[in-house]
PDB file of C-alpha atoms in Angstrom:
ATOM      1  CA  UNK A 146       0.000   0.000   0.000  1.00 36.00           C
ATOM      2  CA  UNK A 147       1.247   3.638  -0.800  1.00 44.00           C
ATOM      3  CA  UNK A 148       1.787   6.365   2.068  1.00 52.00           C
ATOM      4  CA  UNK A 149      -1.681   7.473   3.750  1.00 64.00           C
ATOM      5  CA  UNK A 150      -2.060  11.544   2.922  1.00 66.00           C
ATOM      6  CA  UNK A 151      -3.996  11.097   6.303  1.00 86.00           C
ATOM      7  CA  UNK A 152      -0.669  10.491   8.521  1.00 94.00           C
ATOM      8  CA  UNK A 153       1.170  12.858   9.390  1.00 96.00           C
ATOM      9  CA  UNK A 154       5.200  13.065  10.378  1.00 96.00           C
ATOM     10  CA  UNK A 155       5.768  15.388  13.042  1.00 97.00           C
ATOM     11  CA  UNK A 156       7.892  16.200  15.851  1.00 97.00           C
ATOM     12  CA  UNK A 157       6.815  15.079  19.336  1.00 97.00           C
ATOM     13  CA  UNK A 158       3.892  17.642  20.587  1.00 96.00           C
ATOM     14  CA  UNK A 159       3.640  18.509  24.425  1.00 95.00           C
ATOM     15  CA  UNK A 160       0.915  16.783  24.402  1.00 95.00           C
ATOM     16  CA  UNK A 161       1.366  13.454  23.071  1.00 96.00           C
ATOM     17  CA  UNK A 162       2.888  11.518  26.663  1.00 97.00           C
ATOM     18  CA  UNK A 163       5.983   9.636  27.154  1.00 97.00           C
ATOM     19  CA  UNK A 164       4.245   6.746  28.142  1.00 97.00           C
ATOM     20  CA  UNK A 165       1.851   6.675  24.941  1.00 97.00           C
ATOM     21  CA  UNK A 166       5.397   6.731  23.209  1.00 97.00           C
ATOM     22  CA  UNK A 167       6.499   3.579  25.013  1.00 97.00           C
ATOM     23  CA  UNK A 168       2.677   1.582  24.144  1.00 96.00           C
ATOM     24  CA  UNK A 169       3.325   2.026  20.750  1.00 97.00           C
ATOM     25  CA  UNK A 170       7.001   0.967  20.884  1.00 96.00           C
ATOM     26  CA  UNK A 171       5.876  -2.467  23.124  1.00 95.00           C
ATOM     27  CA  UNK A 172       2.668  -2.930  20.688  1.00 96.00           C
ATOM     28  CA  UNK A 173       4.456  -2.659  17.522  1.00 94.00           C
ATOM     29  CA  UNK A 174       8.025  -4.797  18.566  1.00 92.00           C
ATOM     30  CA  UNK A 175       5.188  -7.427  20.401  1.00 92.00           C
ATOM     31  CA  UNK A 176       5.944  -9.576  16.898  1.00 88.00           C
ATOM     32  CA  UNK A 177      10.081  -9.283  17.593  1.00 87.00           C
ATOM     33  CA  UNK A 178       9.345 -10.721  20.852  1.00 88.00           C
ATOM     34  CA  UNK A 179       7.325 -13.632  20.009  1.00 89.00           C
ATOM     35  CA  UNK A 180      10.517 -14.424  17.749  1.00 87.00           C
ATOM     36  CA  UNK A 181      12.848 -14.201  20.236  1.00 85.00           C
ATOM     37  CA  UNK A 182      14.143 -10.986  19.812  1.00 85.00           C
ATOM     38  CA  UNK A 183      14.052  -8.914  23.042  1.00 83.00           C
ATOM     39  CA  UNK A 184      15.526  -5.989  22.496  1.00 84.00           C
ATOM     40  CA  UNK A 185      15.653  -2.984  25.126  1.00 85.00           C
ATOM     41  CA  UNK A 186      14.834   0.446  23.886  1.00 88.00           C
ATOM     42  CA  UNK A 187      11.307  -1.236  23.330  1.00 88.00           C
ATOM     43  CA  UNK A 188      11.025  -2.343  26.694  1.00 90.00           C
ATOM     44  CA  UNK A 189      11.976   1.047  28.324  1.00 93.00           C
ATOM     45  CA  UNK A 190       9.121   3.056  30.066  1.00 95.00           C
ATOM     46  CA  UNK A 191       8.505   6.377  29.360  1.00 96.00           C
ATOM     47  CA  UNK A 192      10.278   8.405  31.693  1.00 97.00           C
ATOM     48  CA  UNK A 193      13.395   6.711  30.393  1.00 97.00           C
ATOM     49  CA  UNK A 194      12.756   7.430  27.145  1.00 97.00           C
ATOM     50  CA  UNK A 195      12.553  11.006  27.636  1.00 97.00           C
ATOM     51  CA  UNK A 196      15.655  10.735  29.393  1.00 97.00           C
ATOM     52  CA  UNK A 197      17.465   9.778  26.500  1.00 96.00           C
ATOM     53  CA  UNK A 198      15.863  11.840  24.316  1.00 97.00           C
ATOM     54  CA  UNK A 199      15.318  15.502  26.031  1.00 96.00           C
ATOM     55  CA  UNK A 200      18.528  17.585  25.429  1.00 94.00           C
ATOM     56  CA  UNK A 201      19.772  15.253  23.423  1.00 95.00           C
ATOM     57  CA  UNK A 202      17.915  14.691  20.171  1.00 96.00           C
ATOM     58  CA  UNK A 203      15.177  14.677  18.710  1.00 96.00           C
ATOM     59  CA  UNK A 204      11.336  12.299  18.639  1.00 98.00           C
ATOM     60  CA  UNK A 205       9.088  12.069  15.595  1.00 98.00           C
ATOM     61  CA  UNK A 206       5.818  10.565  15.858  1.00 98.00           C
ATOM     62  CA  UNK A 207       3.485   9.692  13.008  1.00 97.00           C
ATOM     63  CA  UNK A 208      -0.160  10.764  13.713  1.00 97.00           C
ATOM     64  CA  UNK A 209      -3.317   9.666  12.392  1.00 95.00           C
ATOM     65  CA  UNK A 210      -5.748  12.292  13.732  1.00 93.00           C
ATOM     66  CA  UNK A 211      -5.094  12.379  17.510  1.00 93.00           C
ATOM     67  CA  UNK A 212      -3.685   8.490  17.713  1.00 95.00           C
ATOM     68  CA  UNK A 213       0.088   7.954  17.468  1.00 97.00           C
ATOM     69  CA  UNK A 214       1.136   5.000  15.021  1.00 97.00           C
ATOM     70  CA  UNK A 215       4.696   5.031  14.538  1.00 97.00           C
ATOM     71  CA  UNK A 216       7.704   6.805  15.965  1.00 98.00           C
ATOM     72  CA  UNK A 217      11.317   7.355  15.366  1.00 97.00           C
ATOM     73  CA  UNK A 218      14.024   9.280  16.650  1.00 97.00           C
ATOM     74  CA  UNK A 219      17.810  10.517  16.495  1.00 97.00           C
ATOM     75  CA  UNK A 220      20.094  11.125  19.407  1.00 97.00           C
ATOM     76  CA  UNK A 221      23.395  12.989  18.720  1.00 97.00           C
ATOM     77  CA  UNK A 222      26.205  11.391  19.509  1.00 95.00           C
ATOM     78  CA  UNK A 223      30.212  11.369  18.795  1.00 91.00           C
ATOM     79  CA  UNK A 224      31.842   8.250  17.732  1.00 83.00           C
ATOM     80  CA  UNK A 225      35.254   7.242  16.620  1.00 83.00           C
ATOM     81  CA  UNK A 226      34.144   4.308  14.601  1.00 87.00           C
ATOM     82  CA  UNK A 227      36.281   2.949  11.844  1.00 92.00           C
ATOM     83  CA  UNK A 228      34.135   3.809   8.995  1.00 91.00           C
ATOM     84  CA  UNK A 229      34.156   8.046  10.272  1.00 89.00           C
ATOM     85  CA  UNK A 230      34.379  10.074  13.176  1.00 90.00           C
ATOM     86  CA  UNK A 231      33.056  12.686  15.008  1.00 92.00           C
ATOM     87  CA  UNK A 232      28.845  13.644  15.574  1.00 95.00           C
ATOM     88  CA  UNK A 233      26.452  11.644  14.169  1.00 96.00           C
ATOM     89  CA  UNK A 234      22.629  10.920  14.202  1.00 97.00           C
ATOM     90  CA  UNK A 235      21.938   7.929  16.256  1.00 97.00           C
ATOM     91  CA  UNK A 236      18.593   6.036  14.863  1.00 97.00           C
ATOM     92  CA  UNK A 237      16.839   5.015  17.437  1.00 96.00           C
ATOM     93  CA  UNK A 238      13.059   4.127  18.331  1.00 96.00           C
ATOM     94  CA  UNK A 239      11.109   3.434  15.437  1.00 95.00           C
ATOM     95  CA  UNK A 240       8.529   1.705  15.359  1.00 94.00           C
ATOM     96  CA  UNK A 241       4.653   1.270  13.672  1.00 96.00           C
ATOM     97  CA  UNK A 242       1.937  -0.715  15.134  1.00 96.00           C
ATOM     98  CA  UNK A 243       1.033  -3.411  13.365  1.00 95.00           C
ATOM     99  CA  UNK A 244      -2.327  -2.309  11.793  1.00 95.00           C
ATOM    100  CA  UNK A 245      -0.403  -0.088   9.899  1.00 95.00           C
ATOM    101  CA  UNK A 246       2.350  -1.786   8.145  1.00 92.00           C
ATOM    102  CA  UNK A 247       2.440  -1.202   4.471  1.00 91.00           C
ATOM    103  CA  UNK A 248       1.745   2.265   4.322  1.00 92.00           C
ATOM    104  CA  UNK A 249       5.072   3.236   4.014  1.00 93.00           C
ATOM    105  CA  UNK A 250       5.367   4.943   7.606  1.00 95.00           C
ATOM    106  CA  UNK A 251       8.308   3.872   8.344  1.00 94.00           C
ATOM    107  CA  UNK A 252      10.147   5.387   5.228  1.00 94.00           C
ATOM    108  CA  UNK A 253       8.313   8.507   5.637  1.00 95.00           C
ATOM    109  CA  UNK A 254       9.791   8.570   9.419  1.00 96.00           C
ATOM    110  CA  UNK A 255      13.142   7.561   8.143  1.00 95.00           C
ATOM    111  CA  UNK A 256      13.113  10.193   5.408  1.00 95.00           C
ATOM    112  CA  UNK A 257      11.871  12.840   8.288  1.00 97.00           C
ATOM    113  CA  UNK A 258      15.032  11.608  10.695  1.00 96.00           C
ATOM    114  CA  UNK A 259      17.521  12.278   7.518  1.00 96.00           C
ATOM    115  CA  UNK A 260      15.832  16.144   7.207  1.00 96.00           C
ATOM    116  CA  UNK A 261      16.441  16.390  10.957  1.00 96.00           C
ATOM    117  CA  UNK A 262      20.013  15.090  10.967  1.00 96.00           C
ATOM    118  CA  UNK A 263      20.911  17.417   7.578  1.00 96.00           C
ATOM    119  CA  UNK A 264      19.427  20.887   9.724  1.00 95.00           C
ATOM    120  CA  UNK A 265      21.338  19.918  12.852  1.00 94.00           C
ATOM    121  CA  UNK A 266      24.886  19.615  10.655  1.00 95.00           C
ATOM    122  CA  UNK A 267      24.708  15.764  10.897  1.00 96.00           C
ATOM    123  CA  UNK A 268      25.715  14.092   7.754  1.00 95.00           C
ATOM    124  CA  UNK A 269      25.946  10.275   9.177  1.00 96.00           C
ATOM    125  CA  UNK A 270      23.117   8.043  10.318  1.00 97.00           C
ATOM    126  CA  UNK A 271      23.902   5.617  12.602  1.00 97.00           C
ATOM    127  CA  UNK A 272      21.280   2.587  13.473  1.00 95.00           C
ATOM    128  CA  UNK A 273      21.544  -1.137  14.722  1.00 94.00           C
ATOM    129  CA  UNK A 274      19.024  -3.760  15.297  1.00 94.00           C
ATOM    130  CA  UNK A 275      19.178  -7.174  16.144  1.00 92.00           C
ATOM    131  CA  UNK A 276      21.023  -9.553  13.538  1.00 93.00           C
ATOM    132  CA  UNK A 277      18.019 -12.146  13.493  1.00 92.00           C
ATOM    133  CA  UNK A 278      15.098  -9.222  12.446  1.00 92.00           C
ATOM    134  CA  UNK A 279      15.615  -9.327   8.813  1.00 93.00           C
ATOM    135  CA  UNK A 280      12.753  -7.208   7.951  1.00 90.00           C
ATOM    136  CA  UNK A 281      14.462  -4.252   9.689  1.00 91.00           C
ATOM    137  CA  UNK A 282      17.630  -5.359   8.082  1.00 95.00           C
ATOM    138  CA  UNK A 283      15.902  -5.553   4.402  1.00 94.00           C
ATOM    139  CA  UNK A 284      14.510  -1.836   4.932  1.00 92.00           C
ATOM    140  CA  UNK A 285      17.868  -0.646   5.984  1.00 94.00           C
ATOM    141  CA  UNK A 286      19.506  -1.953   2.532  1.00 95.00           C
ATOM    142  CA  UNK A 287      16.972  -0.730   0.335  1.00 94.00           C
ATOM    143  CA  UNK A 288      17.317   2.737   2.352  1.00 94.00           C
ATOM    144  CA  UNK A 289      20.715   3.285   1.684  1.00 95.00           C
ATOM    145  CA  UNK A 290      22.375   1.874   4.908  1.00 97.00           C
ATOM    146  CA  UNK A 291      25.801  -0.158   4.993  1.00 97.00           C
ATOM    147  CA  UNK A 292      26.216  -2.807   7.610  1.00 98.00           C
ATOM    148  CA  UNK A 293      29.261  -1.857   9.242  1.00 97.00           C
ATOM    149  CA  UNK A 294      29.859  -3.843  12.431  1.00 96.00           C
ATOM    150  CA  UNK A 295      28.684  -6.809  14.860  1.00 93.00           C
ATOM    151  CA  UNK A 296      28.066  -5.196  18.083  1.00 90.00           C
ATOM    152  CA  UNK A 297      27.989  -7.884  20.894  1.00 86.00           C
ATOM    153  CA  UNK A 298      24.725  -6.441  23.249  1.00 81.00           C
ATOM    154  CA  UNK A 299      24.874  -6.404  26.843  1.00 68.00           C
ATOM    155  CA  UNK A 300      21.745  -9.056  27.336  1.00 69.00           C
ATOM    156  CA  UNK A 301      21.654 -11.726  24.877  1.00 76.00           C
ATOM    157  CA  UNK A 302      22.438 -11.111  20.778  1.00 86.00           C
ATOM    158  CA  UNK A 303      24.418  -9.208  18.961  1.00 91.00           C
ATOM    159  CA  UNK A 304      23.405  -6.198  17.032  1.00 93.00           C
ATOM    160  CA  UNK A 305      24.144  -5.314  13.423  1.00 96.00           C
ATOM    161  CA  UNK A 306      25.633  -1.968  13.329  1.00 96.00           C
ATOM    162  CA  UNK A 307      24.458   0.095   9.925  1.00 97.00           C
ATOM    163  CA  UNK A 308      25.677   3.667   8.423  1.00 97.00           C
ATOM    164  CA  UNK A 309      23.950   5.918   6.215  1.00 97.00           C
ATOM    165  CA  UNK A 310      26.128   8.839   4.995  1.00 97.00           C
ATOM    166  CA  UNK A 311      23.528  11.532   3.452  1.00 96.00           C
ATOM    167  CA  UNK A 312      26.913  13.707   1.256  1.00 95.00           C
ATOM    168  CA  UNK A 313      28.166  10.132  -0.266  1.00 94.00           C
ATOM    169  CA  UNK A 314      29.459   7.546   1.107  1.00 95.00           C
ATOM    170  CA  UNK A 315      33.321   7.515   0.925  1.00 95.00           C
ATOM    171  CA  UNK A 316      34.241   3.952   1.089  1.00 96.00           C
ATOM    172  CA  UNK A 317      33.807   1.573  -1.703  1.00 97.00           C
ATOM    173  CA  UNK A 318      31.205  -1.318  -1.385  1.00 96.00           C
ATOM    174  CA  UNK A 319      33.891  -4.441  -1.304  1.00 97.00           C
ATOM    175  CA  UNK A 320      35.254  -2.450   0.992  1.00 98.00           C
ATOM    176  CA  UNK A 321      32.748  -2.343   3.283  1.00 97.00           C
ATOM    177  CA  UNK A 322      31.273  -5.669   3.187  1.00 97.00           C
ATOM    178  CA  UNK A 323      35.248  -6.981   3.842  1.00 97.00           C
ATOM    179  CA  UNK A 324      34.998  -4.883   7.075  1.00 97.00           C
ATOM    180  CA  UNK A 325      32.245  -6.139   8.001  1.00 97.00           C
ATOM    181  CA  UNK A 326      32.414  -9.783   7.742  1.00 97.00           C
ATOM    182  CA  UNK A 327      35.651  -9.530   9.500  1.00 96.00           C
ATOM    183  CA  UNK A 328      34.359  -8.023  12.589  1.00 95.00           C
ATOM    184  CA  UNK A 329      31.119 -10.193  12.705  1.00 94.00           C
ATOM    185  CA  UNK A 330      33.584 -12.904  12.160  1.00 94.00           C
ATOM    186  CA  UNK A 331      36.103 -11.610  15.734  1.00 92.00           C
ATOM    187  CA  UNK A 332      32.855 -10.344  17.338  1.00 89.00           C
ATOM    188  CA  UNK A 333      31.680 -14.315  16.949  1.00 88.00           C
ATOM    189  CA  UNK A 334      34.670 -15.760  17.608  1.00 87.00           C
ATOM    190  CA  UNK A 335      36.008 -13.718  20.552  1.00 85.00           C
ATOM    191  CA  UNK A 336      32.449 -13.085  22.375  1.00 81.00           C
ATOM    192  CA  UNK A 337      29.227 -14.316  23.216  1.00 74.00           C
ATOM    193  CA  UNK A 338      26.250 -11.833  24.170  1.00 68.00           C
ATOM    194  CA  UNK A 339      26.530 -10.320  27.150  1.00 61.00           C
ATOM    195  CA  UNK A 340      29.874  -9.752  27.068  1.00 55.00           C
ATOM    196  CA  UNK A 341      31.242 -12.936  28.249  1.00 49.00           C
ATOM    197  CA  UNK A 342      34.732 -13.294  26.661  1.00 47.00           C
ATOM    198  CA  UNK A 343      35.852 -16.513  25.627  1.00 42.00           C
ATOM    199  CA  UNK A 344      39.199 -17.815  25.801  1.00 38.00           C
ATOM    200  CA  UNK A 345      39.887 -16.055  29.128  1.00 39.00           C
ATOM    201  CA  UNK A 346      40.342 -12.929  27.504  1.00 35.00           C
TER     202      UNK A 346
END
């Protein structure tokens, strides 16, 4: 289905709650759960949400009339990663309830992060998810995003680590997929989730 001219991307009004942010985060994940994948930005409650976000970024919600239906939001952060350094635009909290899959929210939040990230000087998009939800994975390719690193999570799984880079990219593809596999391949070998080393290291 094509994007609904009834939903609308904004950012986070005063009155739209925390905690409604946080329903719509456990409601629309509830499907990542059921598959094993528990992972913990969905899980947080409100007021720690707003913790990480206030002062530090910025929340988008997508609206249809007064209910929310999807959100998404960037944190900026500073990184010295081996694929760039210095302030980037952490993704972070997306989500759309189920009921509204296939309308092409989730792009239209994606594309509304990107805007964001551009008028705050931001010119790198950083996201991870975890490396079994292949549907998040899937949008992420066909959005652009390189999968740059295996990062090993501090509760169970590791998370693919992905990079948008919204002035061109400056790496070359075999590049970047010869990074990658060789840190999901030390990341694998080296640790299990949770950050148990192996080997006594």
């Amino acid at each position: 289905m094509k994007n609904d001219a009834s939903i609308i991307i904004i950012e986070k009004p005063d009155w739209v709650s925390w905690d409604e942010i946080h329903n719509v985060l456990w409601k629309a994940h509830e499907q990542n759960r059921q598959k094993g994948m528990n992972m913990a930005f969905p899980a947080l409650p409100g007021e720690k949400i707003r913790k990480k976000i206030e002062g530090h970024g910025k929340m988008l919600v997508a609206m249809d009339g007064q209910k929310i239906v999807g959100t998404a939001a960037i944190i900026v952060k500073a990184g010295r990663l081996w694929c760039g350094k210095g302030d980037y635009a952490y993704c972070c909290f997306a989500s759309v309830l189920p009921e509204y899959n296939g309308k092409g929210i989730y792009k239209a939040l994606d594309l509304k992060r990107e805007e964001l990230a551009l008028s705050m000087q931001l010119t790198r998009m950083l996201g991870e998810t975890h490396e079994n939800n292949k549907h998040r994975l899937d949008i992420a390719k066909k959005a652009g995003y390189k999968f740059v690193d295996l990062k090993v999570t501090s509760t169970d799984h590791y998370d693919v680590m992905m990079v948008k880079w919204l002035n061109g990219c400056p790496y070359s593809n075999w590049y970047i997929k010869c990074q990658f596999l060789i840190r999901k391949w030390y990341k694998k070998l080296r640790y299990k989730p949770g950050h148990v080393k192996r080997f006594g290291i």
